[in-house]
PDB file of C-alpha atoms in Angstrom:
ATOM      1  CA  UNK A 546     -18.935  -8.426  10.960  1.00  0.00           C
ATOM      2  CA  UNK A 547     -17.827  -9.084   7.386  1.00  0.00           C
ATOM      3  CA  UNK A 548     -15.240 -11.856   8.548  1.00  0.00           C
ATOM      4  CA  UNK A 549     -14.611 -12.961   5.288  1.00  0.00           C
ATOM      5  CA  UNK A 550     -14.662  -9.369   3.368  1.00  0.00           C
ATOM      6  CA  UNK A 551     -12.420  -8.168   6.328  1.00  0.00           C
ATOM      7  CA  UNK A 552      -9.585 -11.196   5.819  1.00  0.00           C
ATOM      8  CA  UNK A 553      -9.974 -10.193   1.745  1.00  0.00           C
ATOM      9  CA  UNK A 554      -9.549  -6.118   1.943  1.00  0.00           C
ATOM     10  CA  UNK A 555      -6.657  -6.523   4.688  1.00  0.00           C
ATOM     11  CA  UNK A 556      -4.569  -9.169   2.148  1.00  0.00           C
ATOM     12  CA  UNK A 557      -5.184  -6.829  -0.818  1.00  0.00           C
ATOM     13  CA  UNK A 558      -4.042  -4.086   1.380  1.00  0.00           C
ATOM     14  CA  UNK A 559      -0.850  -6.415   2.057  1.00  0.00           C
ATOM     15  CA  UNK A 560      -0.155  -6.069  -1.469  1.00  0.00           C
ATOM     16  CA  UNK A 561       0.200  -3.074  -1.711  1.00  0.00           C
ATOM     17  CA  UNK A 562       4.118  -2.815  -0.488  1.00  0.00           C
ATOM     18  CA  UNK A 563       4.397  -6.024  -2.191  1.00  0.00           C
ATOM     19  CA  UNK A 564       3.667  -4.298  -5.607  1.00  0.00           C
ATOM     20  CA  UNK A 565       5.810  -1.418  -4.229  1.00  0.00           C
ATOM     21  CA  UNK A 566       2.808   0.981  -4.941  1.00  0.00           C
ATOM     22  CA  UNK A 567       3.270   3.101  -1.858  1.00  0.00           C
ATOM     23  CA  UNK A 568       5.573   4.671   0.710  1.00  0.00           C
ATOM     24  CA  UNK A 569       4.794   4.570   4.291  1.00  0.00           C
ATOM     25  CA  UNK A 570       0.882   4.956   4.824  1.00  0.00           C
ATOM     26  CA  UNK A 571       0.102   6.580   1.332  1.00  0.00           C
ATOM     27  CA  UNK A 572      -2.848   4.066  -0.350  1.00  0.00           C
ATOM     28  CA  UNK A 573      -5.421   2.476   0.617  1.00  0.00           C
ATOM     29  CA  UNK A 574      -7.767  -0.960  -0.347  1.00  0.00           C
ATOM     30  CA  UNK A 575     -11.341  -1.013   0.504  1.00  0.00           C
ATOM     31  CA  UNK A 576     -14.373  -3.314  -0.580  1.00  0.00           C
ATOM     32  CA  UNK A 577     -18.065  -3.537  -0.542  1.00  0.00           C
ATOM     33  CA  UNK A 578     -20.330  -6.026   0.495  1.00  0.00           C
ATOM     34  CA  UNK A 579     -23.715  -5.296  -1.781  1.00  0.00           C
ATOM     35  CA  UNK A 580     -26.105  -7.245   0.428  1.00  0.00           C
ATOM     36  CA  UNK A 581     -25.279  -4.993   3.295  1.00  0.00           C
ATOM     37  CA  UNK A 582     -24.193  -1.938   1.921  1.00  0.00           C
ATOM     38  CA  UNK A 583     -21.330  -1.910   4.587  1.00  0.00           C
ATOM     39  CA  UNK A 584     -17.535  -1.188   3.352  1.00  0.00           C
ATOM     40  CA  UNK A 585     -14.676  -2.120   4.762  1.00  0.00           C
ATOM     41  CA  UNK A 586     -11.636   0.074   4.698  1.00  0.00           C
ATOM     42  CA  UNK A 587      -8.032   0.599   5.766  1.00  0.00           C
ATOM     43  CA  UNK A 588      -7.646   2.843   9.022  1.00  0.00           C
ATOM     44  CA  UNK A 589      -6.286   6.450   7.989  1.00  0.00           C
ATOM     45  CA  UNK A 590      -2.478   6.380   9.401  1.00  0.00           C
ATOM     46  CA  UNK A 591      -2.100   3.039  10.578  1.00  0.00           C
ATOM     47  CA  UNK A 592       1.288   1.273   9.491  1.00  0.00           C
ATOM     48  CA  UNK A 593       1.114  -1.554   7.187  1.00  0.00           C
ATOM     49  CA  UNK A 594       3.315  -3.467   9.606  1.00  0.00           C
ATOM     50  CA  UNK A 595       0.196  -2.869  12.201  1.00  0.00           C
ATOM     51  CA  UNK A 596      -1.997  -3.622  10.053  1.00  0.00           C
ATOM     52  CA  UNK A 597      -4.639  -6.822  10.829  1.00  0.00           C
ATOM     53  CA  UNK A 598      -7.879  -7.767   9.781  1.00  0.00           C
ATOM     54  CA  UNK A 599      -9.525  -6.795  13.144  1.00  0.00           C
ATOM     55  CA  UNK A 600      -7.898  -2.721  12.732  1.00  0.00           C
ATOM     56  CA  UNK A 601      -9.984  -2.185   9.866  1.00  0.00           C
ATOM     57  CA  UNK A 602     -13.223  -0.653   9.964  1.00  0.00           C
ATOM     58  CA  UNK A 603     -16.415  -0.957   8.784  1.00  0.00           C
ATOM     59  CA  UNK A 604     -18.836   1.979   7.675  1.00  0.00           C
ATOM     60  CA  UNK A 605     -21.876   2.699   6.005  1.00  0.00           C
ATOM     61  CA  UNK A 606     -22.473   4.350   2.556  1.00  0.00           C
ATOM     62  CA  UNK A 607     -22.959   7.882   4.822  1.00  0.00           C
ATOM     63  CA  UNK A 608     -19.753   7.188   6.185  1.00  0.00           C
ATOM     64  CA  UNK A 609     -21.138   6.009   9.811  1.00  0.00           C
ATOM     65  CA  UNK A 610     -18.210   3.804  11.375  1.00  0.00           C
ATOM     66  CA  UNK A 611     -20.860   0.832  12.165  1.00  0.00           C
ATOM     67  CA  UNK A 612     -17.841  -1.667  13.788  1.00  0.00           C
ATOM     68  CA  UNK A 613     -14.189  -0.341  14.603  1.00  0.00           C
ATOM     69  CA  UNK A 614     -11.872   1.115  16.970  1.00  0.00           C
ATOM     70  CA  UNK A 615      -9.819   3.463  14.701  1.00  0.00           C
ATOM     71  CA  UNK A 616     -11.203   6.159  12.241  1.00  0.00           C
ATOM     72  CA  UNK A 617     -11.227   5.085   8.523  1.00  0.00           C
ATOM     73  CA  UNK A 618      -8.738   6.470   5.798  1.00  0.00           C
ATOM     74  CA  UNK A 619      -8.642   9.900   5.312  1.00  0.00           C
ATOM     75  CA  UNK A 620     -10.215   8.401   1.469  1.00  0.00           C
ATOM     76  CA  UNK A 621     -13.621   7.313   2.746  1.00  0.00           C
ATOM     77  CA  UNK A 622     -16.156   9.865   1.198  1.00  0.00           C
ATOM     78  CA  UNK A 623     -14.006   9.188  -2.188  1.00  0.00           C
ATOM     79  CA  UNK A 624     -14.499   5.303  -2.097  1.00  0.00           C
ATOM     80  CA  UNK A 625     -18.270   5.637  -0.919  1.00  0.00           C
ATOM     81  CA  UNK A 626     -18.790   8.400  -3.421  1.00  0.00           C
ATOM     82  CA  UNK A 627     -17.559   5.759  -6.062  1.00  0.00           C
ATOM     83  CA  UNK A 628     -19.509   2.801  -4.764  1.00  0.00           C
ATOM     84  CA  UNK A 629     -22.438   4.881  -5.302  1.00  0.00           C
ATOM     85  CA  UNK A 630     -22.533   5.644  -8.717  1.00  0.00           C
ATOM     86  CA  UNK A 631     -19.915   2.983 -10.043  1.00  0.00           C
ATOM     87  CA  UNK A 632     -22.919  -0.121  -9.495  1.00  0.00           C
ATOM     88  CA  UNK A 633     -20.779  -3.279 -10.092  1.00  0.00           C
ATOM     89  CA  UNK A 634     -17.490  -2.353  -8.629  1.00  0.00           C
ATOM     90  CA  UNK A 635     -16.335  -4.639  -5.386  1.00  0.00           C
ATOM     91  CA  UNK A 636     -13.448  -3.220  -4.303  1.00  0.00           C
ATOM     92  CA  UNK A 637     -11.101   0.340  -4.820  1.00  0.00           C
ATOM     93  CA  UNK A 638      -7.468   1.209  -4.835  1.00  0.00           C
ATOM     94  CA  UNK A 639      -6.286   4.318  -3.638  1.00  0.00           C
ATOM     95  CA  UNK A 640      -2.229   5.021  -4.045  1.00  0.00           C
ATOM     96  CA  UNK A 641       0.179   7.140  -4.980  1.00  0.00           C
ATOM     97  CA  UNK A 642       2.619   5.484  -7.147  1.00  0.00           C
ATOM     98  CA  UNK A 643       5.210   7.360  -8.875  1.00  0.00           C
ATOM     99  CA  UNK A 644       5.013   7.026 -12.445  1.00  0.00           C
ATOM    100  CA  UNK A 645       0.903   7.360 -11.985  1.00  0.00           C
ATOM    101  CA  UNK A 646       1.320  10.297 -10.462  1.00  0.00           C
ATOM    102  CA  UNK A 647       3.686  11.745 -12.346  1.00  0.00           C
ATOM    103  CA  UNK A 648       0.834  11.717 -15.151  1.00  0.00           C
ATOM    104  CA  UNK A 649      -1.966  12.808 -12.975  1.00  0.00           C
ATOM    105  CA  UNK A 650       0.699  16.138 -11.181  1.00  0.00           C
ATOM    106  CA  UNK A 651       1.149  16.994 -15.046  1.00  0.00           C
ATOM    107  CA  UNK A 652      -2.336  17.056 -15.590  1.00  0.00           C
ATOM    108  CA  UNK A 653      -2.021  14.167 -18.484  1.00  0.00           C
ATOM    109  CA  UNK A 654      -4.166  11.152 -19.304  1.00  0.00           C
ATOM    110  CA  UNK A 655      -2.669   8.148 -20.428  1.00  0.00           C
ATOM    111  CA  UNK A 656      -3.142   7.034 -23.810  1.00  0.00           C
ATOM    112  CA  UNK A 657      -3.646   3.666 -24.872  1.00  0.00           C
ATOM    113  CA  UNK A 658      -0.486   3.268 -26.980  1.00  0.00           C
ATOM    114  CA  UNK A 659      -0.269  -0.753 -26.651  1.00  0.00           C
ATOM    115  CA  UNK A 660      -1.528  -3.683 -25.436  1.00  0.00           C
ATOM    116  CA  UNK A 661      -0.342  -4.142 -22.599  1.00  0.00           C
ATOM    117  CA  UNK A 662      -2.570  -1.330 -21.513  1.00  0.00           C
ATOM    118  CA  UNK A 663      -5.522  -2.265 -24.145  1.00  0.00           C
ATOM    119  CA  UNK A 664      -5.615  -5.927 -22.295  1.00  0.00           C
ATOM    120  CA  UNK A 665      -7.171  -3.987 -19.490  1.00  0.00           C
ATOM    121  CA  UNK A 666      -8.057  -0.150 -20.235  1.00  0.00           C
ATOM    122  CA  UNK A 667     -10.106  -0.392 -23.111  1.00  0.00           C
ATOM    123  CA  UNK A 668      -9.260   3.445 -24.332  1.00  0.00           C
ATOM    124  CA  UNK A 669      -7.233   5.860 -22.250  1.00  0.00           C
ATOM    125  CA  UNK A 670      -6.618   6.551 -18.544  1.00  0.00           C
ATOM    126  CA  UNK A 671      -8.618   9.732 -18.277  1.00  0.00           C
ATOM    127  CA  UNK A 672      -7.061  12.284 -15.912  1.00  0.00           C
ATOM    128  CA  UNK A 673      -9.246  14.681 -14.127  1.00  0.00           C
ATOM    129  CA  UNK A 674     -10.004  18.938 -14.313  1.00  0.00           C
ATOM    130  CA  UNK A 675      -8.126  20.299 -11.386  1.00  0.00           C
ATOM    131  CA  UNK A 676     -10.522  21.122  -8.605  1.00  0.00           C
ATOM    132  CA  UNK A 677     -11.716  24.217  -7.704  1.00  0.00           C
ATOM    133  CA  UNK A 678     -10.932  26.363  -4.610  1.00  0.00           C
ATOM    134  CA  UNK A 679     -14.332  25.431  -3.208  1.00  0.00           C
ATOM    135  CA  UNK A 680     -14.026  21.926  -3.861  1.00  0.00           C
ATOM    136  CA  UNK A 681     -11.115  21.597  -1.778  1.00  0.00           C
ATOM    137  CA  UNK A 682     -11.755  23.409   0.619  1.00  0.00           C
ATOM    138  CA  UNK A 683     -15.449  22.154   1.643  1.00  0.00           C
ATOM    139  CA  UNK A 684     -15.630  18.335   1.544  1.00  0.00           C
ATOM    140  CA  UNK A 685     -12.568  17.794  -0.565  1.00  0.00           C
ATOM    141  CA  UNK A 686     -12.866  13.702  -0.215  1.00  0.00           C
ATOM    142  CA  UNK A 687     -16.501  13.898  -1.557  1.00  0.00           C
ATOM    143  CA  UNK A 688     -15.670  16.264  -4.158  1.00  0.00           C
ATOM    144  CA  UNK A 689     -12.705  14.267  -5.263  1.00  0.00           C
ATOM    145  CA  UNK A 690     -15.244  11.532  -5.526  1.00  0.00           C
ATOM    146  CA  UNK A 691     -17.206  13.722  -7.789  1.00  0.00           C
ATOM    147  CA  UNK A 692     -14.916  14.879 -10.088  1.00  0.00           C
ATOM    148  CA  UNK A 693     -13.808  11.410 -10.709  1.00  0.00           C
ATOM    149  CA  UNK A 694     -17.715  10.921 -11.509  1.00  0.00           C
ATOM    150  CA  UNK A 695     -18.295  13.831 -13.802  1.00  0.00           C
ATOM    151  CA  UNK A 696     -15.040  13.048 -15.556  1.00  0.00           C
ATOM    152  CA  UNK A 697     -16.416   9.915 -16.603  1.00  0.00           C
ATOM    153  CA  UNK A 698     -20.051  10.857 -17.586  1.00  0.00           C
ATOM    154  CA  UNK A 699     -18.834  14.012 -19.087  1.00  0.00           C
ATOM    155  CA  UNK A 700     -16.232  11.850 -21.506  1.00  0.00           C
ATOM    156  CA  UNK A 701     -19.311   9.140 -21.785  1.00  0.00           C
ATOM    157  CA  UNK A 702     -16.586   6.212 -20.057  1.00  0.00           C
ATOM    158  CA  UNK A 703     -17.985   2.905 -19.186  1.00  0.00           C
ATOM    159  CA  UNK A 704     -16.466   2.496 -15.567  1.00  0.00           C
ATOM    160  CA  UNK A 705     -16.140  -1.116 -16.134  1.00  0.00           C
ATOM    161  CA  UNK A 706     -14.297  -0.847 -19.614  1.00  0.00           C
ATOM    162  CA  UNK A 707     -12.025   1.692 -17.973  1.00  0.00           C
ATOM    163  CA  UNK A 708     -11.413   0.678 -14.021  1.00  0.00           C
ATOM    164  CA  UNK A 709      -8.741   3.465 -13.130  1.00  0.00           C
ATOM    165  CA  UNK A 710      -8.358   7.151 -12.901  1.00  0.00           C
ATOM    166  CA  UNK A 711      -6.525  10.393 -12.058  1.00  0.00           C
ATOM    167  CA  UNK A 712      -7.350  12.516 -10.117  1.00  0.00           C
ATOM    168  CA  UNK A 713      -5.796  15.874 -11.001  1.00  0.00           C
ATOM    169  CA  UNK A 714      -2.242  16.943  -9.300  1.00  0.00           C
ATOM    170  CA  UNK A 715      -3.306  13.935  -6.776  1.00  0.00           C
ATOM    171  CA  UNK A 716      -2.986  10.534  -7.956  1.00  0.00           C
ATOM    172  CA  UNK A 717      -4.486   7.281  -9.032  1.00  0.00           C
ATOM    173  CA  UNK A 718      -7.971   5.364  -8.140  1.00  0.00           C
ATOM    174  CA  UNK A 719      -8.754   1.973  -9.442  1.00  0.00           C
ATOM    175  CA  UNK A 720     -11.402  -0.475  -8.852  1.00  0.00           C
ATOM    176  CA  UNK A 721     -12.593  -4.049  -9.924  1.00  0.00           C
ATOM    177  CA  UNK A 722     -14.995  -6.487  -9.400  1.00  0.00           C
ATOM    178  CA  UNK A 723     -13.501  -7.186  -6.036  1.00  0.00           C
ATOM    179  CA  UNK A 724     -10.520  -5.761  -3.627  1.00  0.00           C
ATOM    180  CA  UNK A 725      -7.931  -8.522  -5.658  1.00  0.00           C
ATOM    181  CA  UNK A 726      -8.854  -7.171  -9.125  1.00  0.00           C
ATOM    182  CA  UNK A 727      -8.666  -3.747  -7.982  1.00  0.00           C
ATOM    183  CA  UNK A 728      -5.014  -4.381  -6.979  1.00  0.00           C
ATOM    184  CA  UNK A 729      -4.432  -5.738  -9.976  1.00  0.00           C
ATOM    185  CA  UNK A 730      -5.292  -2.850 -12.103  1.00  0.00           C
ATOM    186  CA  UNK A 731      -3.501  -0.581  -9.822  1.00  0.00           C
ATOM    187  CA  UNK A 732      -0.727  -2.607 -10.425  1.00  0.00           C
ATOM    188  CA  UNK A 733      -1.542  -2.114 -14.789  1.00  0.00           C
ATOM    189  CA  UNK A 734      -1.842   1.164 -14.228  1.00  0.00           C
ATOM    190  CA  UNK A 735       1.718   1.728 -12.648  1.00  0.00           C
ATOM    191  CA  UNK A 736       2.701  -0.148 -15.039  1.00  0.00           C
ATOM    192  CA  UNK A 737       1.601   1.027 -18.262  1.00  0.00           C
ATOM    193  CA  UNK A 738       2.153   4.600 -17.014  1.00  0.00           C
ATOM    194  CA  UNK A 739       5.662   3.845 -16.680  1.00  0.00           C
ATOM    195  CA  UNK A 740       5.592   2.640 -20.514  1.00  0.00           C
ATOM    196  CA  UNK A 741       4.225   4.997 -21.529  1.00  0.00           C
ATOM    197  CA  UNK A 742       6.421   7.747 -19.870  1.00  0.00           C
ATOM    198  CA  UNK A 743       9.194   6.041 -21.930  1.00  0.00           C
ATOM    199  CA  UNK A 744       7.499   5.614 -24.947  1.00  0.00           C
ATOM    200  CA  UNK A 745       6.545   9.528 -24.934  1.00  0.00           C
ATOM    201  CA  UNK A 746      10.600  10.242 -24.509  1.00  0.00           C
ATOM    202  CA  UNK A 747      11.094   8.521 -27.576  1.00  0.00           C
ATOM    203  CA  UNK A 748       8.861   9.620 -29.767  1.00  0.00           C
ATOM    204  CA  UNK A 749       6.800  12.976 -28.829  1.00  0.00           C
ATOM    205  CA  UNK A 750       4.441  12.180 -32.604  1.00  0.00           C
ATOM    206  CA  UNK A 751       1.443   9.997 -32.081  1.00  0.00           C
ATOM    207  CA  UNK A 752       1.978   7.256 -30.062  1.00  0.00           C
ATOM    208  CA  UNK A 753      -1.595   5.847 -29.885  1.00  0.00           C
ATOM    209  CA  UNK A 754      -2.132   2.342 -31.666  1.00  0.00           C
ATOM    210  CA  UNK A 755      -5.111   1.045 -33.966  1.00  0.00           C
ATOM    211  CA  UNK A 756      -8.327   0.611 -32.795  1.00  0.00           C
ATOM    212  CA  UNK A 757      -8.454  -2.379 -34.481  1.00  0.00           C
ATOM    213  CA  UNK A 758      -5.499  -3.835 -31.944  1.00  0.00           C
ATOM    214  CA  UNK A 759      -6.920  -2.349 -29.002  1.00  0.00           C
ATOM    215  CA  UNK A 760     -10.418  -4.086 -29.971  1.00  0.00           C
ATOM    216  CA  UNK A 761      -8.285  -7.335 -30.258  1.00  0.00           C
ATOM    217  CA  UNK A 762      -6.832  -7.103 -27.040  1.00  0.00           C
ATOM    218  CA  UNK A 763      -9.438  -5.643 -24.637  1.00  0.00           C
ATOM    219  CA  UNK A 764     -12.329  -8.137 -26.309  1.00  0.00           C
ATOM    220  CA  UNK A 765     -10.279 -11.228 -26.474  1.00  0.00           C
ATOM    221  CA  UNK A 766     -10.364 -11.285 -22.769  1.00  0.00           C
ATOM    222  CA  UNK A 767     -13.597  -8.953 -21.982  1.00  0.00           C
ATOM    223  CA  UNK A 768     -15.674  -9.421 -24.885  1.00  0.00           C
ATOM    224  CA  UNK A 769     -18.696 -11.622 -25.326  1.00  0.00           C
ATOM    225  CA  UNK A 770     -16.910 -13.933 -27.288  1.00  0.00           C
ATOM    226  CA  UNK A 771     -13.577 -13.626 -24.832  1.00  0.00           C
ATOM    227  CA  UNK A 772     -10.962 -16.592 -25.482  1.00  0.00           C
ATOM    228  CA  UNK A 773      -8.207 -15.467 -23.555  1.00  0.00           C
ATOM    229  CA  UNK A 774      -7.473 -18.147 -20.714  1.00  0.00           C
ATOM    230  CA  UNK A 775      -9.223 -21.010 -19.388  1.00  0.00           C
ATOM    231  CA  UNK A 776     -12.196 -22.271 -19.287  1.00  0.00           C
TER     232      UNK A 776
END
């Protein structure tokens, strides 16, 4: 099932160690097809080196593995949870790379202090509350789902404007339109946050920059009258 879907979530998986975003087995790529309803995700454990198109599986927006031999990523109910209420994302990115967790363990969004982060994160990387005892200890994938979604309509953020998050003392989630631009703003996000780190050692004052240069940046390549590029 999925063929096509399948070959896409497996490369962006690939790049993954290729970006140097994780260590051993810790992230994750999956992606959606709408039509369907049916996700396909990376198997929890499995080695990227073992890694093929035909190990990963595909489930259902329950969770219900519909085609695969191995169970899915330990991440599941936190990918379905956002393919649920996040309408028009395609794919997710689940990782734990350092300098985007080193924000998230200290319990710190990431401002937008330039534009290397505005050309993608139209405001700041919101970090999560820590969850609750309960929350962790019943259902701690789905409720690390939901607390990504209640961060976002508490704080009134446009999931599409802002395509990453993290979660509390965890780590970092981002998504896109499909598994490829999810990577790719995982990839930002380790990025910027390890700008940012630096920026913060050098000067602990205000660090955010205008909102008229972050309105430049994000809408000259997401706004209605975008320019950036090629036609």
């Amino acid at each position: 099932m999925l063929e096509e879907l399948r070959n896409r979530v497996y490369e962006a998986n690939m790049a993954l160690p290729e970006y140097k975003l994780i260590t051993f087995t810790w992230g994750n790529v999956s992606g959606i097809d709408r039509d369907s309803n049916l996700v396909v995700i990376k198997p929890s454990g499995v080695a990227y080196e073992d890694l093929t198109p035909e190990t990963l599986v595909v489930v259902d927006l329950e969770g219900e593995i519909i085609e695969g031999d191995f169970n899915p990523s330990s991440d599941t109910a936190t990918h379905l949870e956002l393919y649920k209420n996040f309408k028009d994302i395609g794919g997710i990115v689940h990782t734990h790379s350092p300098w985007a967790v080193s924000f998230a363990q200290a319990g710190k969004s990431i401002p937008v202090a330039g534009t290397t982060q505005a050309d993608y994160f139209y405001g700041d990387i919101p970090v999560t509350r820590a969850m609750k005892n309960e929350e962790i200890e019943i259902d701690y994938e789905l409720k690390t789902g939901s607390v990504i979604i209640e961060t976002f309509q508490k704080n009134k953020i446009d999931p599409n404007r802002i395509p990453g998050v993290l979660v509390n003392d965890h780590g970092p989630f981002t998504w896109g339109k499909n598994p490829e631009e999810a990577v790719h703003n995982s990839v930002v996000l380790e990025q910027v946050a390890e700008m940012t780190y630096h920026s913060l050692q050098l000067s602990s004052d205000n660090i955010y920059m205008s909102q008229v240069l972050l309105d430049k940046h994000y809408l000259r390549k997401h706004g209605d009258n975008a320019y950036y590029g090629q036609n």
